[in-house]
Short mmCIF file of C-alpha atoms in Angstrom, two decimals:
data_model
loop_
_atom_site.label_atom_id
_atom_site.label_comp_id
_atom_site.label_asym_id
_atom_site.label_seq_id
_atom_site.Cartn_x
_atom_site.Cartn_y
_atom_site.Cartn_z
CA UNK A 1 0.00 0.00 0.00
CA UNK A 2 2.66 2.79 0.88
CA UNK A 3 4.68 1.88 -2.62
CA UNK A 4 3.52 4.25 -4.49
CA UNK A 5 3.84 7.40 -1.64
CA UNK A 6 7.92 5.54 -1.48
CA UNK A 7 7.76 6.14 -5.12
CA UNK A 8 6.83 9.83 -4.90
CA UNK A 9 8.98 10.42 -2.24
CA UNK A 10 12.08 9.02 -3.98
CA UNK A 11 11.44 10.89 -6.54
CA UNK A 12 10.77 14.30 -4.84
CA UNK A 13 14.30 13.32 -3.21
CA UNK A 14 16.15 12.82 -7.07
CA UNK A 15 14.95 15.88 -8.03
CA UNK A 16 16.04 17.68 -4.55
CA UNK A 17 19.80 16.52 -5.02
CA UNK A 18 19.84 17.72 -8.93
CA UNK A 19 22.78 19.78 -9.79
CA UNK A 20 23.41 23.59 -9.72
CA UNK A 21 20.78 24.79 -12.75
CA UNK A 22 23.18 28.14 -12.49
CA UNK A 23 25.68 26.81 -14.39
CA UNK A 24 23.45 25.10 -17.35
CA UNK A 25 23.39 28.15 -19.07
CA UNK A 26 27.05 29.13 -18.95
CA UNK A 27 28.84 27.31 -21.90
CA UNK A 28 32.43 26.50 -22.95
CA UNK A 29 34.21 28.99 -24.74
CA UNK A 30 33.96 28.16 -28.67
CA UNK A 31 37.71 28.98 -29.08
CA UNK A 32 38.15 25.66 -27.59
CA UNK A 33 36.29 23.89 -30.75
CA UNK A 34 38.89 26.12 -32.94
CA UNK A 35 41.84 24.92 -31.28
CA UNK A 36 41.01 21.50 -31.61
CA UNK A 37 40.00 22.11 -35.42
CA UNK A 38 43.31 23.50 -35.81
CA UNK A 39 45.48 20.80 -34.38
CA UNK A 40 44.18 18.60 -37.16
CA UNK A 41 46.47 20.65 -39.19
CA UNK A 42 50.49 19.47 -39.49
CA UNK A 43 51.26 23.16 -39.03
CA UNK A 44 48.35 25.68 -37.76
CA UNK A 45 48.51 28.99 -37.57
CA UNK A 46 48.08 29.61 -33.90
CA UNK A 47 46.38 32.84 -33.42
CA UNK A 48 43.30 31.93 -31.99
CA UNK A 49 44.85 31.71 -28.32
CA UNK A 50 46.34 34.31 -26.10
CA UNK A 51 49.46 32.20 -25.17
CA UNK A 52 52.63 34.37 -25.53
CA UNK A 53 55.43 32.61 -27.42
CA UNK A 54 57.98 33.52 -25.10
CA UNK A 55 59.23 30.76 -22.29
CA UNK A 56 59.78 32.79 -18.51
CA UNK A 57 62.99 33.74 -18.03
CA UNK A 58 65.92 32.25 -16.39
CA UNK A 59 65.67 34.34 -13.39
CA UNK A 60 62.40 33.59 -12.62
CA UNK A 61 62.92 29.87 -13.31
CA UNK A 62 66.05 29.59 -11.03
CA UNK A 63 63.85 31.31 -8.46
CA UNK A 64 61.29 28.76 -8.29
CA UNK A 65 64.06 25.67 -7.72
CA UNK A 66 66.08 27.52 -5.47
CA UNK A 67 62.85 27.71 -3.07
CA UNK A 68 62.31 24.14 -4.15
CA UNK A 69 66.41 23.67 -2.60
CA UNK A 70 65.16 25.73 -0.13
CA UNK A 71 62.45 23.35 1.07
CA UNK A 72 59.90 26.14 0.70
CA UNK A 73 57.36 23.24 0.17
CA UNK A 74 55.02 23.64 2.81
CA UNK A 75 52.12 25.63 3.89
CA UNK A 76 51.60 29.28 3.22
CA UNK A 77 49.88 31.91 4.21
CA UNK A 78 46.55 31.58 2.60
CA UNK A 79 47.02 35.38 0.57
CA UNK A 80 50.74 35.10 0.05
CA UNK A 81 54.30 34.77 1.22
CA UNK A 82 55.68 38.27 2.45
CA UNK A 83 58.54 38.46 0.56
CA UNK A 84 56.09 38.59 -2.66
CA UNK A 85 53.59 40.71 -0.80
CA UNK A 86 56.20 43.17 -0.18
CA UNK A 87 57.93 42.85 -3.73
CA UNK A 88 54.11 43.69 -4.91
CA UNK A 89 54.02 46.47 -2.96
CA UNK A 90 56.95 47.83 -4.04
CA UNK A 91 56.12 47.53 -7.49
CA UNK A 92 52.67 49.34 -7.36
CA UNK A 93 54.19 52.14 -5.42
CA UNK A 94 57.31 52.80 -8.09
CA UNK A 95 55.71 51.58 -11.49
CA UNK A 96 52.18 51.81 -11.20
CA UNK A 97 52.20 54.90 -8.68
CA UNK A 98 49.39 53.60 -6.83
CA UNK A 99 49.43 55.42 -2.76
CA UNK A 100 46.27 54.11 -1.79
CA UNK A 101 48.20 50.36 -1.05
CA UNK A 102 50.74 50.63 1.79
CA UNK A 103 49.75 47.45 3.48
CA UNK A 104 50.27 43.61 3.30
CA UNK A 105 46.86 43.01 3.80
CA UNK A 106 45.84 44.69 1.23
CA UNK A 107 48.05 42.17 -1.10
CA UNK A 108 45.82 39.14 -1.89
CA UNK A 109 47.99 36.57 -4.25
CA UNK A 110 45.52 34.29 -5.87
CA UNK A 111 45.78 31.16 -8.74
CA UNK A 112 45.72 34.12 -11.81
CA UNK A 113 43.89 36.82 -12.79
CA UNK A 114 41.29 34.74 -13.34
CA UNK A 115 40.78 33.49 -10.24
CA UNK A 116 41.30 37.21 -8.32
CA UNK A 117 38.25 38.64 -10.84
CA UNK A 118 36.67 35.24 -9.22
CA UNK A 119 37.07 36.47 -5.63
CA UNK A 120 36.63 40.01 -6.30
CA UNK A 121 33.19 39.43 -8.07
CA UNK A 122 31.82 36.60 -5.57
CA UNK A 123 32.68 39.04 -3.04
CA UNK A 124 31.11 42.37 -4.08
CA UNK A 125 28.51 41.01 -5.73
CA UNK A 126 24.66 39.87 -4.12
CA UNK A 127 21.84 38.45 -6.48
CA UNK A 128 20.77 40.66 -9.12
CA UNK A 129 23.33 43.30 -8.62
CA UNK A 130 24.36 44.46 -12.22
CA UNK A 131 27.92 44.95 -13.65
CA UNK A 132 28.58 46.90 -16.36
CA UNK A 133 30.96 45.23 -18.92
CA UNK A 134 32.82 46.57 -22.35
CA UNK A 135 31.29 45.12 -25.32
CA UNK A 136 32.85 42.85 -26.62
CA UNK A 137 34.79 41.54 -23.48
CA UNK A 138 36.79 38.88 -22.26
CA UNK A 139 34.03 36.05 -22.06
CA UNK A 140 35.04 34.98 -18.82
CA UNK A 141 34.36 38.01 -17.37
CA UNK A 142 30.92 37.64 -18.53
CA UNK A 143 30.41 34.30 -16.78
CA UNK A 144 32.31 34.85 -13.96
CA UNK A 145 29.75 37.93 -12.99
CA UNK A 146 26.88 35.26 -13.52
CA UNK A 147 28.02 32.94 -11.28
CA UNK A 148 28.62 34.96 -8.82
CA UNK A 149 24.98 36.25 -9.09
CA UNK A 150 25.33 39.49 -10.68
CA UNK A 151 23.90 40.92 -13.87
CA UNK A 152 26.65 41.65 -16.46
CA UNK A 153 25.38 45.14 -18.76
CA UNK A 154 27.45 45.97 -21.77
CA UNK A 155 28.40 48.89 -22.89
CA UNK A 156 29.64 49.35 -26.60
CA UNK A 157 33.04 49.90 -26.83
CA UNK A 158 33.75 52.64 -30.36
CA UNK A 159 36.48 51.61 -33.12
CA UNK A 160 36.45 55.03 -34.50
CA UNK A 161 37.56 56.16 -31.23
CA UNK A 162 40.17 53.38 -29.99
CA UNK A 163 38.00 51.12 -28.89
CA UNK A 164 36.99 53.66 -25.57
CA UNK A 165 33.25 53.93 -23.82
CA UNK A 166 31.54 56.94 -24.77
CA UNK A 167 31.12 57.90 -21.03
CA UNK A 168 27.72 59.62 -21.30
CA UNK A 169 26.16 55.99 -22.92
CA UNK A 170 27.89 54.62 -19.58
CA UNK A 171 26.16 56.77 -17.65
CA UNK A 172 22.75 55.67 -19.51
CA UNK A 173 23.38 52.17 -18.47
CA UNK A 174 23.22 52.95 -14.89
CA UNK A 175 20.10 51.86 -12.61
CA UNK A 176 19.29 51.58 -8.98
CA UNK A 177 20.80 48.12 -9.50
CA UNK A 178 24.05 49.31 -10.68
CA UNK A 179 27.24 48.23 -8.09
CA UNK A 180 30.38 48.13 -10.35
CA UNK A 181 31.85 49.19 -13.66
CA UNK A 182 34.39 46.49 -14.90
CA UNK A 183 37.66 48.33 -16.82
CA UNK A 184 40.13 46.13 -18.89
CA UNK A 185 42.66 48.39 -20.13
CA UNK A 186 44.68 47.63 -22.44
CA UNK A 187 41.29 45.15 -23.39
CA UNK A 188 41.11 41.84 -24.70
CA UNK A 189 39.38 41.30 -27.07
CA UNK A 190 39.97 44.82 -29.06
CA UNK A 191 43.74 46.40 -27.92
CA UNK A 192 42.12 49.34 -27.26
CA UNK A 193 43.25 51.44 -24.41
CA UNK A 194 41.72 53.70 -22.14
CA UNK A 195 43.24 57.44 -21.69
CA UNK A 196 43.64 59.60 -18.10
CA UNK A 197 40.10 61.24 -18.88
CA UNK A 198 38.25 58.15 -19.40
CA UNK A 199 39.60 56.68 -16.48
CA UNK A 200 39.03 60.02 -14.33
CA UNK A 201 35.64 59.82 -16.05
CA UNK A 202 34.60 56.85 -14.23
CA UNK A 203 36.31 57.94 -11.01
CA UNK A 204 33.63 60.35 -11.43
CA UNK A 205 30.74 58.34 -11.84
CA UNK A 206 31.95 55.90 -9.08
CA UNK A 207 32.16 59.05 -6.69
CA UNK A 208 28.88 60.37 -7.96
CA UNK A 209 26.90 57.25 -7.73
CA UNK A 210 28.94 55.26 -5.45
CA UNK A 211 29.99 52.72 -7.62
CA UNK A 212 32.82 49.82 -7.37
CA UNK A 213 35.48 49.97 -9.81
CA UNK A 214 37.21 46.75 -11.09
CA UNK A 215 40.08 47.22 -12.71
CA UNK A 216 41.62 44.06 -14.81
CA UNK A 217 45.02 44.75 -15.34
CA UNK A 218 46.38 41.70 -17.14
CA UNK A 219 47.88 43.73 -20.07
CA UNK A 220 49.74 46.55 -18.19
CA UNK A 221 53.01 46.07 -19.49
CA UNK A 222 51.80 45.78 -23.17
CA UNK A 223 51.13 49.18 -24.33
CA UNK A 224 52.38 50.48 -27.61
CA UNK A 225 51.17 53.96 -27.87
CA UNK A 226 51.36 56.53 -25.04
CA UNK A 227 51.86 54.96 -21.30
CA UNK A 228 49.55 52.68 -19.22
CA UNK A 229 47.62 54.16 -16.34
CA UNK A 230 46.99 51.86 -13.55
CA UNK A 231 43.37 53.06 -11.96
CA UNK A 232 44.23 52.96 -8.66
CA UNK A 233 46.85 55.32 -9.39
CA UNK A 234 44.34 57.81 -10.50
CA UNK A 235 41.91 57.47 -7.27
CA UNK A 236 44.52 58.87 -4.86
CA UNK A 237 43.00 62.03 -6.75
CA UNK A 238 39.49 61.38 -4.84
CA UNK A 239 38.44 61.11 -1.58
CA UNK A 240 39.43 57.96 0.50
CA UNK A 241 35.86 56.47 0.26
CA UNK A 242 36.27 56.55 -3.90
CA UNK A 243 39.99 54.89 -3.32
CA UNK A 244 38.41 51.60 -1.27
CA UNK A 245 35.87 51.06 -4.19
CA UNK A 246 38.69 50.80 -6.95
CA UNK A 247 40.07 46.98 -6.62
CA UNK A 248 42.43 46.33 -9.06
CA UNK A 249 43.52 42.09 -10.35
CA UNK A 250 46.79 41.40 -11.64
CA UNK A 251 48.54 39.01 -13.14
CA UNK A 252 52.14 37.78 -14.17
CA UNK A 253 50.98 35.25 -17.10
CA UNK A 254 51.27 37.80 -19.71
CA UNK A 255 54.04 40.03 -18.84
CA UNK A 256 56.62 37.49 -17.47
CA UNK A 257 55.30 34.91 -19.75
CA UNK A 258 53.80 32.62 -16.99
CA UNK A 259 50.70 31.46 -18.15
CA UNK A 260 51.18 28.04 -16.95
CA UNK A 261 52.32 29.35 -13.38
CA UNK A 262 48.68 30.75 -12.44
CA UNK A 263 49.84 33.65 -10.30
CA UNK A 264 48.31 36.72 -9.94
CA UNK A 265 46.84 39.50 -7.06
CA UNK A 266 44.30 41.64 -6.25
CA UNK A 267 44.54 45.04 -4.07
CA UNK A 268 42.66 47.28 -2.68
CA UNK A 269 41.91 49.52 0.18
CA UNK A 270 38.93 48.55 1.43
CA UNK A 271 39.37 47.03 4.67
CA UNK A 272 36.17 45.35 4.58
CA UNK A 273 36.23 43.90 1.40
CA UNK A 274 40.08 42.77 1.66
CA UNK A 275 38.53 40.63 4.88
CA UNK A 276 36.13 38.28 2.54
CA UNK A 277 38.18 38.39 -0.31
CA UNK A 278 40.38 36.46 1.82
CA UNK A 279 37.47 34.24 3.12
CA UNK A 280 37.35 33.54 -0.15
CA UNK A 281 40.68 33.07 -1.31
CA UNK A 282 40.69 30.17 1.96
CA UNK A 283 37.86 28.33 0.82
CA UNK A 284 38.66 28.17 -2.58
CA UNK A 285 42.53 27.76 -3.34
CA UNK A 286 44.04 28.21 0.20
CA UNK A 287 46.79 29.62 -0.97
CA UNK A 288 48.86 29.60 -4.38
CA UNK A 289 52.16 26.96 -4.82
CA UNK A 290 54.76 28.30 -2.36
CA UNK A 291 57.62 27.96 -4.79
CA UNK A 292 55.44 29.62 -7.26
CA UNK A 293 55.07 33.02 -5.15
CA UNK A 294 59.25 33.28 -4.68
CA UNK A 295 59.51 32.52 -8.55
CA UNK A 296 56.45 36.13 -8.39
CA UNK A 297 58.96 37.75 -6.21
CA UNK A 298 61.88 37.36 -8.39
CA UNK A 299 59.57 38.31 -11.47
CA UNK A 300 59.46 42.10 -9.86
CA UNK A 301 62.28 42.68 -8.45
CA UNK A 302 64.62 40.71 -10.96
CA UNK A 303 65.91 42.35 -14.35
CA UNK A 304 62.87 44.02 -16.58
CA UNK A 305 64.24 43.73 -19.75
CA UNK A 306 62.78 40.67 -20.64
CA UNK A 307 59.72 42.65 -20.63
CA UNK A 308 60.72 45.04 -22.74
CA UNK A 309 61.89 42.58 -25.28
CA UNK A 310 58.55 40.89 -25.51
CA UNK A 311 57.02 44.12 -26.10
CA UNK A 312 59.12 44.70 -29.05
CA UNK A 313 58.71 41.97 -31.05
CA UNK A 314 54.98 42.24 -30.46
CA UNK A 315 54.86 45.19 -31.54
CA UNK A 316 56.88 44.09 -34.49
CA UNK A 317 54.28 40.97 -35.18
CA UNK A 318 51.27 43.41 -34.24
CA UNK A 319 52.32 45.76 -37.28
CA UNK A 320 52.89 43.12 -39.56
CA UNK A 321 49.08 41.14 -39.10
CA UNK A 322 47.63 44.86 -39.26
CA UNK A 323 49.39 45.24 -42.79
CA UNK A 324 47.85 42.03 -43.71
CA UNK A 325 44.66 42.80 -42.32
CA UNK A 326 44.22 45.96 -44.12
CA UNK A 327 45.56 43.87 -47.12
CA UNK A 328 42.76 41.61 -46.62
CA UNK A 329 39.37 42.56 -48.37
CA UNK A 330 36.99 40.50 -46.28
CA UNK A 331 38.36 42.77 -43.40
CA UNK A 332 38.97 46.27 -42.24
CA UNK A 333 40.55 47.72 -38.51
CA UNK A 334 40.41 51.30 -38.13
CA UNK A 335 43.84 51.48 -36.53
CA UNK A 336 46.55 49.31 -35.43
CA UNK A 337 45.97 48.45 -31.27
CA UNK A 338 47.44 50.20 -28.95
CA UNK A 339 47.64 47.80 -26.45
CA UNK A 340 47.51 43.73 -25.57
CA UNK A 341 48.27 41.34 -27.90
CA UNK A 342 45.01 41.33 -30.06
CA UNK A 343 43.74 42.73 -33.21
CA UNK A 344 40.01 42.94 -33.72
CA UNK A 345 38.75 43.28 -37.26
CA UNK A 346 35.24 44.20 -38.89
CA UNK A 347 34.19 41.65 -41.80
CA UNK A 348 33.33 44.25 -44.81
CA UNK A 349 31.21 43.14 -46.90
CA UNK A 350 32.88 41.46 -49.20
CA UNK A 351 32.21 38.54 -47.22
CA UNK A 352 28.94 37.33 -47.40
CA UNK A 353 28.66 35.09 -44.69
CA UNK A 354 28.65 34.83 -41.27
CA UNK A 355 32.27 35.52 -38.74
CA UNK A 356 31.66 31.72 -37.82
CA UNK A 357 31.72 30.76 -41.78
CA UNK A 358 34.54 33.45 -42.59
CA UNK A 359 36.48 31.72 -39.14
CA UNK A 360 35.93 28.02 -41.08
CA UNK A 361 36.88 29.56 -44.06
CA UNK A 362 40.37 29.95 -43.14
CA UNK A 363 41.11 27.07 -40.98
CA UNK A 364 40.15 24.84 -44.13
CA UNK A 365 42.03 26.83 -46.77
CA UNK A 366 44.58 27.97 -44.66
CA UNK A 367 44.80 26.56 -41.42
CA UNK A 368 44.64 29.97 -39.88
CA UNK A 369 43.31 30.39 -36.33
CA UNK A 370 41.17 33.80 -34.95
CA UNK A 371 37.80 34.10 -32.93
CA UNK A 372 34.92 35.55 -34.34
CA UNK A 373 33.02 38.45 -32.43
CA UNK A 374 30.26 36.97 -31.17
CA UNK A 375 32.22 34.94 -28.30
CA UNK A 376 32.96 38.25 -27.02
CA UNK A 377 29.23 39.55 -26.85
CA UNK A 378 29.79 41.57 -29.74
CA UNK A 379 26.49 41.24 -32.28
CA UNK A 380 28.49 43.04 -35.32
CA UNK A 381 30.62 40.57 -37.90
CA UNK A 382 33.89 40.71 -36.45
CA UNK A 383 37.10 38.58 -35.94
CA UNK A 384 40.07 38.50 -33.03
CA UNK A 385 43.34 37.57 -34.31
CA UNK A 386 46.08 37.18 -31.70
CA UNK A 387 49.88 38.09 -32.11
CA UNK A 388 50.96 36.47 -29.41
CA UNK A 389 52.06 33.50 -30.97
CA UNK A 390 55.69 33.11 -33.59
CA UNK A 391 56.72 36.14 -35.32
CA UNK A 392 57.15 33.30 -38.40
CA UNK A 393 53.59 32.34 -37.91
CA UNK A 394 52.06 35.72 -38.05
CA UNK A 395 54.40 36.45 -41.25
CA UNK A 396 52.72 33.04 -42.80
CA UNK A 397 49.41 34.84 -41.71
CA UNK A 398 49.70 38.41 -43.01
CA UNK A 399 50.64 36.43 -46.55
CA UNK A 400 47.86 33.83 -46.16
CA UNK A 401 45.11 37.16 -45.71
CA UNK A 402 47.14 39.16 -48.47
CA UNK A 403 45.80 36.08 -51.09
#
């Protein structure tokens, strides 16, 4: 007799222990299915993927196995080792000229800039708060504000002007629900960089509306034209209360060439907010590899002209795809970028199709690699090559668009 009530009840239980439905609707990134397309070819042109070419440097190497010598194997501090907290404070105060960090504990190392946007959004954010985001973006950034519970709101981002936010449409995207702006300058997907009155611009706007500030910093060292301007550097020209909503993520994959090392930081000033961004930094990664953070340390306060080498022969590689862009009639960029290590082209038309069939198009007659637009958000025909990879493969490249 009480079958059928078991019945019910085991199945009111199934459907109890069914998995998160928050993440059904976030997908994998489609550059994925283009990388694996393109390793069907004997020899692809990689420029799909921002992985630098470079290998780290010595320095930073030996740094890592001397800590390994130096039985540095064993637990850390949960935010960081102080000898990298301090060499991170060091470098903010001389080369980004931030004031508004003075502290250790305002240093949180995490596992890459991926994982400090992580903790910075999971720990501003409650449900339904909204984030506005450049369009196109980074697509992680768009899912990482999702699962965190917020509302990502994008903002068009204009070639004719650099690829920079007209500030009063920026200010039309604000509502009641409004708690951050997100700023990635130099930005993926478009190398466009933002100038000292677009960042004072949303100082502005944060002060009049009292809005949080993310700043992702990944591509700070890769600036072509004119200088980078870290944020944070800018907010020591507001009040304190505008200085603890500016939190600022780091990372050393792309300027030390350690993609593989998954190192990065996060700062800020907010004492508050530095207190569960740890809570969160515990419960998710407890800490990042100890040899890893001396191998960080050495990074910033070892020789710098490893950076400045890989920033000229990008820039070398980054003038050679725009010639073969421009070259290229399917495609057009209004200027070469300024920043990061990505072009982002319109599709004229000349091209017919979609940025999907114009992407298939040349992996199958050329094996050549890019992204098109719509990954990033972006509902215009549009295509992100990267120049990160071999200066020979973006010379195979700018000939394979020229035909």
């Amino acid at each position: 007799m009480n079958a059928p009530q078991n019945s019910a009840l085991a199945t009111d239980i199934q459907q109890s222990r069914s998995l998160n439905p928050q993440l059904d609707d976030v997908v994998f990134s489609g550059i994925v299915a283009i990388r694996d397309r393109l390793l069907q070819h004997p020899n692809p042109l990689r420029l799909e993927s921002g992985e630098p070419s470079f290998d780290t440097p010595e320095h930073i190497k030996e740094a890592a196995m001397r800590a390994l010598r130096d039985n540095q194997t064993h637990y850390a501090p949960s935010t960081g080792v102080m000898p990298l907290k301090e060499a991170i404070l060091r470098k903010l105060k001389n080369k980004n000229k931030v004031s508004c960090i003075t502290s250790p504990n305002q240093v949180l190392v995490t596992n890459g800039g991926m994982h400090a946007l992580y903790v910075a959004m999971t720990t501003l954010l409650e449900p339904g708060d909204e984030v506005i985001l450049p369009l196109p973006n980074w697509t992680a950034t768009n899912w990482i504000v999702t699962l965190a519970g917020g509302t990502p709101v994008r903002v068009k981002l204009h070639a004719e002007n650099g690829f920079r936010w007209n500030l009063d449409e920026v200010r039309d995207a604000l509502t009641p629900k409004t708690k951050a702006i997100l700023i990635n300058s130099p930005h993926n997907p478009t190398g466009g960089v933002f100038q000292r009155e677009d960042l004072l611009g949303l100082l502005e706007l944060a002060e009049e509306h009292g809005l949080y500030l993310i700043a992702d910093e990944a591509y700070e060292d890769i600036v072509y034209e004119g200088e980078h301007i870290a944020l944070a550097a800018l907010a020591s020209e507001f009040s304190p209360a505008v200085q603890e909503r500016v939190i600022s993520a780091f990372t050393f994959s792309k300027s030390y060439a350690m993609t593989g090392w998954r190192l990065g930081y996060l700062v800020s000033s907010h004492p508050k907010f530095c207190d569960n961004a740890k809570k969160m930094i515990l419960y998710t990664i407890n800490g990042v590899s100890t040899p890893t953070q001396y191998a960080g340390a050495a990074a910033l306060d070892g020789p710098q002209d490893c950076v400045a080498e890989m920033l000229a022969e990008y820039r070398k590689r980054r003038d050679l795809l725009f010639s073969g862009v421009q070259a290229c009639a399917y495609l057009h960029c209004e200027q070469p970028p300024m920043g990061a290590i990505y072009l982002y082209a319109s599709i004229t038309d000349a091209w017919q199709g979609s940025d999907w069939d114009l992407v298939d198009h040349l992996i199958d007659s050329h094996g050549l690699g890019c992204v098109p637009g719509n990954q990033f958000g972006d509902p215009t025909r549009a295509l992100r090559f990267c120049f990160a990879c071999s200066t020979e493969m973006i010379e195979r490249a700018t000939t394979a668009l020229r035909s």
